[in-house]
Amino acid sequence: MGNWEENVRKVVPYVPGEQPKRANIIKLNTNENPYPPAPGVEEVLRQYQASELRKYPDASATDLVNAIAENYGVQASEVFVGVGSDDVIAMSYLTFFNGKDPILFPDITYSFYDVWAEEFRVPYVTIPLDQDFHAVLSDYDRPCGGIIIPNPNAPTGITEGRAFYEELVKRHPNQVVIIDEAYIDFGGESMLPLIHTYDNLLVVQTFSKSRSLAGSRIGFAIGNEKLIKYLMDVKYSFNSYTMDSVTIQLGRAAMEDKAYFKECVGKIIDTREWTKQELKRLGFVFGDSKTNFIFAKHPNLDAAEVFQELREEGIFVRYFPKERIKDYLRITIGRREEMETLIASLEKKVQAKSC
């Protein structure tokens, strides 16, 4: 046998949420939107000519970029799109995190951050959240090669508010600060209005959550023209055609339907707030989520056991067997009737423990 494995890049991979094949389940484990995409998305699929697939797509995704730029009141040259926000952030690591100092991100956060750092050989330091899962601004006052931090955070659902993130960007003028806003449409304050104030600020968002297009993989970044130009250079050096022609039009249609977007987000927020009240009634403890999920624990219930019991009942939530968060379940907000079923199941478990 040869020793070819000595030259293999070995990483511990990110573990995505389970995509069960069972029928008639309640899927509350991957923060997907419970409502279908905008009607215009279906219309694009209905009218798309399959013969167009013989040609390469528009490498610049012009129609999608223009729709995003118009929606957020920025220039097309300030928008970068990729295959989901994961792709956008990975490209950002390759582009901006090439110094000798470590990049910084929270210890409890999106678990892809350290995977990318390991894969791209980027040194990093995780900054502990406090006991209530809040980020502490002064803990980031150290030399670094860049910062990535979610607004709001996942899996905790907590946002620190625009003033916190602005101060973080302000204190690190010589490093790129990436604000990952995958869940911003459900209640946080976006940093997008500040991209012209700080040339080191890059804001990343996604179509997977609030725009119901997780299956199409669309993400985007907005920042000053120089940041976007550097990102585009890396993209074209990696893969010029990162987004297919169908997806470009699906994203455009989703972005243009503002009324439908507002309606769906509103329903999710209403259901989230109802679910918070019900979980509190049952004795669950959680932070003030501004996302489409709730990160909750119960003092009398074992999270791992509840996770498995719910799974057997056909209710899928997310459990992370990590030291600081092993008592918590991350519960995606589904339709009202799905959340009512979940609450009924949890109520039985709480009552059984109290007997």
CSV table of C-alpha atoms in Angstrom, one decimal:
chain,number,residue,atom,x,y,z
A,1,MET,CA,0.0,0.0,0.0
A,2,GLY,CA,1.2,3.5,-0.8
A,3,ASN,CA,1.4,6.5,1.6
A,4,TRP,CA,-0.8,8.8,-0.5
A,5,GLU,CA,-2.9,9.6,2.6
A,6,GLU,CA,-0.1,11.7,3.9
A,7,ASN,CA,-1.1,14.3,1.3
A,8,VAL,CA,-4.8,14.3,2.1
A,9,ARG,CA,-6.3,17.3,3.7
A,10,LYS,CA,-8.2,15.9,6.7
A,11,VAL,CA,-10.9,17.9,8.4
A,12,VAL,CA,-13.8,17.2,10.8
A,13,PRO,CA,-16.8,18.0,8.6
A,14,TYR,CA,-19.8,20.1,9.5
A,15,VAL,CA,-22.8,17.9,10.3
A,16,PRO,CA,-26.0,19.2,8.6
A,17,GLY,CA,-29.4,18.8,10.2
A,18,GLU,CA,-31.2,15.5,9.4
A,19,GLN,CA,-33.4,15.4,6.3
A,20,PRO,CA,-35.7,12.5,7.2
A,21,LYS,CA,-37.4,10.5,4.5
A,22,ARG,CA,-40.4,9.5,6.6
A,23,ALA,CA,-43.8,10.7,5.6
A,24,ASN,CA,-46.2,12.7,7.9
A,25,ILE,CA,-43.6,14.2,10.1
A,26,ILE,CA,-43.2,17.6,11.7
A,27,LYS,CA,-39.9,19.0,10.7
A,28,LEU,CA,-38.6,21.6,13.1
A,29,ASN,CA,-34.8,20.8,13.0
A,30,THR,CA,-33.2,22.8,10.2
A,31,ASN,CA,-34.8,26.3,10.4
A,32,GLU,CA,-36.5,26.0,7.1
A,33,ASN,CA,-39.4,28.2,6.3
A,34,PRO,CA,-42.8,26.3,6.7
A,35,TYR,CA,-44.4,28.3,3.9
A,36,PRO,CA,-43.8,27.9,0.1
A,37,PRO,CA,-41.7,30.4,-1.9
A,38,ALA,CA,-43.3,33.4,-3.5
A,39,PRO,CA,-45.9,32.7,-6.3
A,40,GLY,CA,-43.5,34.1,-8.8
A,41,VAL,CA,-41.0,31.4,-8.1
A,42,GLU,CA,-43.4,28.7,-9.2
A,43,GLU,CA,-44.2,30.7,-12.3
A,44,VAL,CA,-40.5,30.8,-13.2
A,45,LEU,CA,-40.3,27.0,-12.9
A,46,ARG,CA,-43.5,26.6,-15.0
A,47,GLN,CA,-42.2,28.8,-17.8
A,48,TYR,CA,-38.5,27.9,-17.8
A,49,GLN,CA,-37.4,26.4,-21.1
A,50,ALA,CA,-35.2,23.3,-20.5
A,51,SER,CA,-33.3,24.0,-23.7
A,52,GLU,CA,-31.7,27.0,-21.9
A,53,LEU,CA,-29.8,24.5,-19.8
A,54,ARG,CA,-27.5,23.7,-22.7
A,55,LYS,CA,-25.9,27.1,-22.2
A,56,TYR,CA,-23.7,28.3,-19.3
A,57,PRO,CA,-25.5,30.6,-16.9
A,58,ASP,CA,-24.7,34.3,-16.5
A,59,ALA,CA,-21.5,34.2,-14.4
A,60,SER,CA,-22.4,37.6,-12.9
A,61,ALA,CA,-26.0,36.5,-12.0
A,62,THR,CA,-27.0,40.0,-13.2
A,63,ASP,CA,-30.7,39.7,-12.9
A,64,LEU,CA,-30.5,38.4,-9.3
A,65,VAL,CA,-27.8,40.9,-8.3
A,66,ASN,CA,-29.9,43.8,-9.7
A,67,ALA,CA,-33.0,42.6,-7.8
A,68,ILE,CA,-31.0,42.4,-4.5
A,69,ALA,CA,-29.4,45.8,-5.2
A,70,GLU,CA,-32.8,47.5,-5.9
A,71,ASN,CA,-34.4,45.9,-2.9
A,72,TYR,CA,-31.7,47.2,-0.5
A,73,GLY,CA,-31.0,50.5,-2.1
A,74,VAL,CA,-27.4,49.8,-3.0
A,75,GLN,CA,-25.4,49.6,-6.2
A,76,ALA,CA,-25.1,46.3,-8.1
A,77,SER,CA,-21.3,46.6,-7.7
A,78,GLU,CA,-21.9,46.3,-3.9
A,79,VAL,CA,-23.5,42.9,-4.1
A,80,PHE,CA,-22.0,39.4,-4.3
A,81,VAL,CA,-24.0,36.3,-4.7
A,82,GLY,CA,-23.2,32.6,-4.1
A,83,VAL,CA,-24.6,29.2,-3.7
A,84,GLY,CA,-26.1,29.8,-0.3
A,85,SER,CA,-24.6,32.0,2.4
A,86,ASP,CA,-22.2,29.0,3.2
A,87,ASP,CA,-20.6,29.5,-0.2
A,88,VAL,CA,-20.5,33.3,0.3
A,89,ILE,CA,-18.8,33.0,3.7
A,90,ALA,CA,-16.4,30.3,2.5
A,91,MET,CA,-15.3,32.6,-0.3
A,92,SER,CA,-14.9,35.4,2.2
A,93,TYR,CA,-12.6,33.3,4.3
A,94,LEU,CA,-10.5,32.6,1.3
A,95,THR,CA,-10.5,36.3,0.3
A,96,PHE,CA,-10.1,38.2,3.5
A,97,PHE,CA,-8.7,35.9,6.2
A,98,ASN,CA,-5.1,35.5,5.1
A,99,GLY,CA,-3.1,37.1,7.9
A,100,LYS,CA,-1.0,35.6,10.6
A,101,ASP,CA,-3.2,36.7,13.5
A,102,PRO,CA,-6.2,34.5,14.3
A,103,ILE,CA,-9.7,35.3,13.3
A,104,LEU,CA,-12.3,35.6,16.1
A,105,PHE,CA,-15.8,34.2,16.5
A,106,PRO,CA,-18.1,33.1,19.4
A,107,ASP,CA,-17.6,29.8,21.1
A,108,ILE,CA,-21.3,29.0,20.7
A,109,THR,CA,-22.3,29.8,17.2
A,110,TYR,CA,-22.7,28.4,13.7
A,111,SER,CA,-20.6,25.3,13.7
A,112,PHE,CA,-19.3,25.8,10.1
A,113,TYR,CA,-17.1,28.7,11.2
A,114,ASP,CA,-14.4,26.5,12.7
A,115,VAL,CA,-14.8,23.9,10.0
A,116,TRP,CA,-13.9,26.5,7.3
A,117,ALA,CA,-11.0,27.8,9.5
A,118,GLU,CA,-9.6,24.3,9.7
A,119,GLU,CA,-10.1,23.5,6.1
A,120,PHE,CA,-8.5,26.7,4.8
A,121,ARG,CA,-5.8,26.7,7.4
A,122,VAL,CA,-7.0,30.0,9.0
A,123,PRO,CA,-5.8,30.4,12.6
A,124,TYR,CA,-8.7,31.2,14.9
A,125,VAL,CA,-9.7,31.8,18.5
A,126,THR,CA,-13.2,31.3,19.9
A,127,ILE,CA,-14.5,34.0,22.2
A,128,PRO,CA,-16.8,32.6,25.0
A,129,LEU,CA,-20.3,34.0,25.3
A,130,ASP,CA,-21.3,34.9,28.9
A,131,GLN,CA,-23.5,32.7,31.0
A,132,ASP,CA,-26.6,34.1,29.4
A,133,PHE,CA,-25.2,33.4,25.8
A,134,HIS,CA,-24.5,37.1,25.1
A,135,ALA,CA,-21.3,38.3,23.4
A,136,VAL,CA,-19.1,40.6,25.4
A,137,LEU,CA,-17.7,43.4,23.4
A,138,SER,CA,-14.4,43.9,25.3
A,139,ASP,CA,-13.5,40.3,24.8
A,140,TYR,CA,-12.9,41.1,21.2
A,141,ASP,CA,-10.4,43.8,22.0
A,142,ARG,CA,-7.3,41.8,20.9
A,143,PRO,CA,-5.1,41.6,17.8
A,144,CYS,CA,-6.9,39.5,15.1
A,145,GLY,CA,-6.9,38.7,11.5
A,146,GLY,CA,-10.7,39.4,11.1
A,147,ILE,CA,-14.0,38.7,12.8
A,148,ILE,CA,-17.1,36.8,11.9
A,149,ILE,CA,-20.2,37.0,14.1
A,150,PRO,CA,-23.9,36.3,13.5
A,151,ASN,CA,-26.6,38.8,14.0
A,152,PRO,CA,-28.7,37.2,15.5
A,153,ASN,CA,-26.6,34.3,16.8
A,154,ALA,CA,-27.3,30.7,16.1
A,155,PRO,CA,-28.2,28.4,17.8
A,156,THR,CA,-29.0,30.8,20.6
A,157,GLY,CA,-31.3,33.1,18.6
A,158,ILE,CA,-30.0,36.2,20.5
A,159,THR,CA,-29.1,39.5,18.9
A,160,GLU,CA,-26.8,42.1,20.6
A,161,GLY,CA,-28.3,45.1,18.7
A,162,ARG,CA,-26.8,47.3,16.0
A,163,ALA,CA,-24.8,49.5,18.5
A,164,PHE,CA,-22.8,46.4,19.6
A,165,TYR,CA,-22.0,45.2,16.1
A,166,GLU,CA,-21.2,48.8,14.9
A,167,GLU,CA,-18.7,49.2,17.8
A,168,LEU,CA,-17.1,45.9,17.0
A,169,VAL,CA,-16.6,47.0,13.4
A,170,LYS,CA,-15.3,50.4,14.5
A,171,ARG,CA,-12.8,48.9,16.9
A,172,HIS,CA,-11.2,46.8,14.2
A,173,PRO,CA,-10.7,49.2,11.2
A,174,ASN,CA,-7.8,47.2,9.8
A,175,GLN,CA,-9.6,43.9,9.7
A,176,VAL,CA,-12.7,42.7,7.7
A,177,VAL,CA,-15.6,42.1,10.0
A,178,ILE,CA,-18.3,39.8,8.6
A,179,ILE,CA,-21.8,40.1,10.1
A,180,ASP,CA,-23.7,36.9,9.3
A,181,GLU,CA,-27.4,37.9,9.1
A,182,ALA,CA,-29.0,34.6,8.1
A,183,TYR,CA,-31.9,35.3,10.5
A,184,ILE,CA,-32.0,39.1,10.4
A,185,ASP,CA,-35.5,39.3,8.8
A,186,PHE,CA,-37.2,37.8,11.9
A,187,GLY,CA,-36.5,40.7,14.3
A,188,GLY,CA,-32.9,42.0,14.5
A,189,GLU,CA,-31.4,45.3,13.4
A,190,SER,CA,-29.4,44.8,10.2
A,191,MET,CA,-26.0,46.3,9.7
A,192,LEU,CA,-26.7,47.0,6.0
A,193,PRO,CA,-27.4,50.7,6.5
A,194,LEU,CA,-23.7,51.0,7.7
A,195,ILE,CA,-21.9,49.5,4.7
A,196,HIS,CA,-21.1,53.0,3.4
A,197,THR,CA,-19.8,54.1,6.8
A,198,TYR,CA,-17.3,51.3,7.3
A,199,ASP,CA,-15.3,50.0,4.4
A,200,ASN,CA,-14.3,46.9,6.4
A,201,LEU,CA,-17.9,45.7,6.9
A,202,LEU,CA,-19.3,42.8,5.0
A,203,VAL,CA,-22.9,41.8,5.6
A,204,VAL,CA,-24.0,38.3,4.5
A,205,GLN,CA,-27.6,37.1,4.2
A,206,THR,CA,-29.5,34.2,2.7
A,207,PHE,CA,-32.7,33.2,0.8
A,208,SER,CA,-32.9,29.9,2.8
A,209,LYS,CA,-34.8,31.2,5.8
A,210,SER,CA,-37.1,34.1,5.3
A,211,ARG,CA,-37.5,33.6,1.5
A,212,SER,CA,-38.3,29.9,1.5
A,213,LEU,CA,-35.5,28.9,-0.9
A,214,ALA,CA,-33.3,26.6,1.1
A,215,GLY,CA,-33.6,24.1,-1.7
A,216,SER,CA,-32.2,26.5,-4.2
A,217,ARG,CA,-29.1,27.6,-2.3
A,218,ILE,CA,-28.9,31.4,-2.7
A,219,GLY,CA,-26.8,33.6,-0.5
A,220,PHE,CA,-25.4,37.1,-0.9
A,221,ALA,CA,-23.0,39.6,0.6
A,222,ILE,CA,-23.3,43.4,0.5
A,223,GLY,CA,-20.3,45.7,1.2
A,224,ASN,CA,-18.3,48.4,-0.4
A,225,GLU,CA,-17.2,48.0,-4.0
A,226,LYS,CA,-13.6,47.1,-3.1
A,227,LEU,CA,-14.6,44.3,-0.8
A,228,ILE,CA,-17.0,42.9,-3.5
A,229,LYS,CA,-14.3,43.2,-6.2
A,230,TYR,CA,-11.9,41.1,-4.2
A,231,LEU,CA,-14.6,38.5,-3.6
A,232,MET,CA,-15.4,38.4,-7.3
A,233,ASP,CA,-11.8,37.9,-8.2
A,234,VAL,CA,-11.6,34.9,-5.9
A,235,LYS,CA,-14.8,33.5,-7.2
A,236,TYR,CA,-13.7,33.7,-10.8
A,237,SER,CA,-10.5,32.0,-9.8
A,238,PHE,CA,-12.4,29.2,-8.1
A,239,ASN,CA,-15.5,28.6,-10.3
A,240,SER,CA,-16.9,31.2,-12.6
A,241,TYR,CA,-20.3,29.6,-12.9
A,242,THR,CA,-21.3,29.1,-9.3
A,243,MET,CA,-25.0,29.6,-9.8
A,244,ASP,CA,-27.3,27.9,-12.4
A,245,SER,CA,-29.5,29.9,-14.7
A,246,VAL,CA,-32.8,28.6,-13.1
A,247,THR,CA,-31.7,29.6,-9.6
A,248,ILE,CA,-30.8,33.1,-10.7
A,249,GLN,CA,-34.4,33.6,-11.9
A,250,LEU,CA,-35.9,31.9,-8.9
A,251,GLY,CA,-34.0,34.3,-6.6
A,252,ARG,CA,-35.0,37.3,-8.6
A,253,ALA,CA,-38.7,36.4,-8.4
A,254,ALA,CA,-38.5,35.8,-4.6
A,255,MET,CA,-36.7,39.1,-4.0
A,256,GLU,CA,-39.2,41.1,-6.1
A,257,ASP,CA,-42.3,39.9,-4.2
A,258,LYS,CA,-42.0,42.2,-1.1
A,259,ALA,CA,-45.7,41.7,0.0
A,260,TYR,CA,-45.5,37.9,0.1
A,261,PHE,CA,-42.1,38.1,1.9
A,262,LYS,CA,-43.6,40.4,4.6
A,263,GLU,CA,-46.7,38.3,5.0
A,264,CYS,CA,-44.7,35.0,5.6
A,265,VAL,CA,-42.2,36.6,8.0
A,266,GLY,CA,-45.0,38.2,9.9
A,267,LYS,CA,-46.7,34.8,10.4
A,268,ILE,CA,-43.5,33.2,11.6
A,269,ILE,CA,-42.9,35.9,14.1
A,270,ASP,CA,-46.5,35.7,15.4
A,271,THR,CA,-46.2,31.9,15.8
A,272,ARG,CA,-42.8,32.3,17.5
A,273,GLU,CA,-44.2,34.7,20.1
A,274,TRP,CA,-47.1,32.3,20.7
A,275,THR,CA,-44.7,29.4,21.1
A,276,LYS,CA,-42.5,31.4,23.5
A,277,GLN,CA,-45.5,32.0,25.8
A,278,GLU,CA,-46.5,28.3,25.7
A,279,LEU,CA,-42.9,27.1,26.4
A,280,LYS,CA,-42.7,29.6,29.4
A,281,ARG,CA,-46.0,28.2,30.7
A,282,LEU,CA,-44.5,24.7,30.6
A,283,GLY,CA,-41.4,25.9,32.5
A,284,PHE,CA,-38.9,26.1,29.7
A,285,VAL,CA,-36.1,28.6,29.8
A,286,PHE,CA,-34.7,30.4,26.8
A,287,GLY,CA,-33.3,33.7,25.5
A,288,ASP,CA,-35.3,36.3,23.6
A,289,SER,CA,-35.1,34.8,20.2
A,290,LYS,CA,-35.2,37.1,17.2
A,291,THR,CA,-35.0,34.3,14.7
A,292,ASN,CA,-37.2,31.6,13.3
A,293,PHE,CA,-36.3,29.2,16.1
A,294,ILE,CA,-36.1,29.0,19.9
A,295,PHE,CA,-33.2,27.6,21.9
A,296,ALA,CA,-34.8,26.2,25.0
A,297,LYS,CA,-34.1,24.0,28.0
A,298,HIS,CA,-36.3,22.6,30.8
A,299,PRO,CA,-34.9,22.2,34.4
A,300,ASN,CA,-36.7,18.8,34.8
A,301,LEU,CA,-36.3,17.3,31.4
A,302,ASP,CA,-33.2,15.7,29.8
A,303,ALA,CA,-32.8,17.3,26.4
A,304,ALA,CA,-31.2,14.3,24.7
A,305,GLU,CA,-34.1,12.1,25.9
A,306,VAL,CA,-36.8,14.6,24.8
A,307,PHE,CA,-35.0,14.9,21.4
A,308,GLN,CA,-35.2,11.1,20.9
A,309,GLU,CA,-38.8,10.8,22.2
A,310,LEU,CA,-40.0,13.6,19.9
A,311,ARG,CA,-38.2,11.9,17.0
A,312,GLU,CA,-40.0,8.7,17.6
A,313,GLU,CA,-43.3,10.6,17.6
A,314,GLY,CA,-42.4,12.1,14.2
A,315,ILE,CA,-41.4,15.5,15.5
A,316,PHE,CA,-37.9,16.5,14.6
A,317,VAL,CA,-36.0,19.2,16.5
A,318,ARG,CA,-32.2,19.8,16.7
A,319,TYR,CA,-30.0,18.7,19.6
A,320,PHE,CA,-26.3,19.6,20.0
A,321,PRO,CA,-24.3,17.2,22.3
A,322,LYS,CA,-21.8,19.9,23.2
A,323,GLU,CA,-20.8,20.8,26.8
A,324,ARG,CA,-22.3,24.2,27.3
A,325,ILE,CA,-25.5,23.6,25.3
A,326,LYS,CA,-26.2,19.9,25.9
A,327,ASP,CA,-29.3,20.8,28.0
A,328,TYR,CA,-30.9,22.7,25.1
A,329,LEU,CA,-33.1,21.9,22.1
A,330,ARG,CA,-33.2,24.1,19.1
A,331,ILE,CA,-36.8,24.3,17.9
A,332,THR,CA,-37.6,25.7,14.4
A,333,ILE,CA,-40.8,27.7,14.2
A,334,GLY,CA,-43.2,25.8,11.9
A,335,ARG,CA,-46.9,26.5,11.1
A,336,ARG,CA,-49.1,27.2,14.1
A,337,GLU,CA,-50.8,23.8,14.0
A,338,GLU,CA,-47.3,22.1,14.0
A,339,MET,CA,-46.3,24.1,17.0
A,340,GLU,CA,-49.5,23.2,18.8
A,341,THR,CA,-48.7,19.5,18.3
A,342,LEU,CA,-45.2,20.0,19.6
A,343,ILE,CA,-46.5,21.9,22.7
A,344,ALA,CA,-49.0,19.2,23.4
A,345,SER,CA,-46.3,16.6,23.3
A,346,LEU,CA,-44.0,18.6,25.6
A,347,GLU,CA,-46.8,19.3,28.0
A,348,LYS,CA,-47.3,15.5,28.5
A,349,LYS,CA,-43.6,15.1,29.1
A,350,VAL,CA,-43.5,17.9,31.7
A,351,GLN,CA,-46.6,16.5,33.5
A,352,ALA,CA,-45.1,13.0,33.5
A,353,LYS,CA,-42.0,14.3,35.3
A,354,SER,CA,-44.0,16.2,37.9
A,355,CYS,CA,-46.0,13.2,38.9
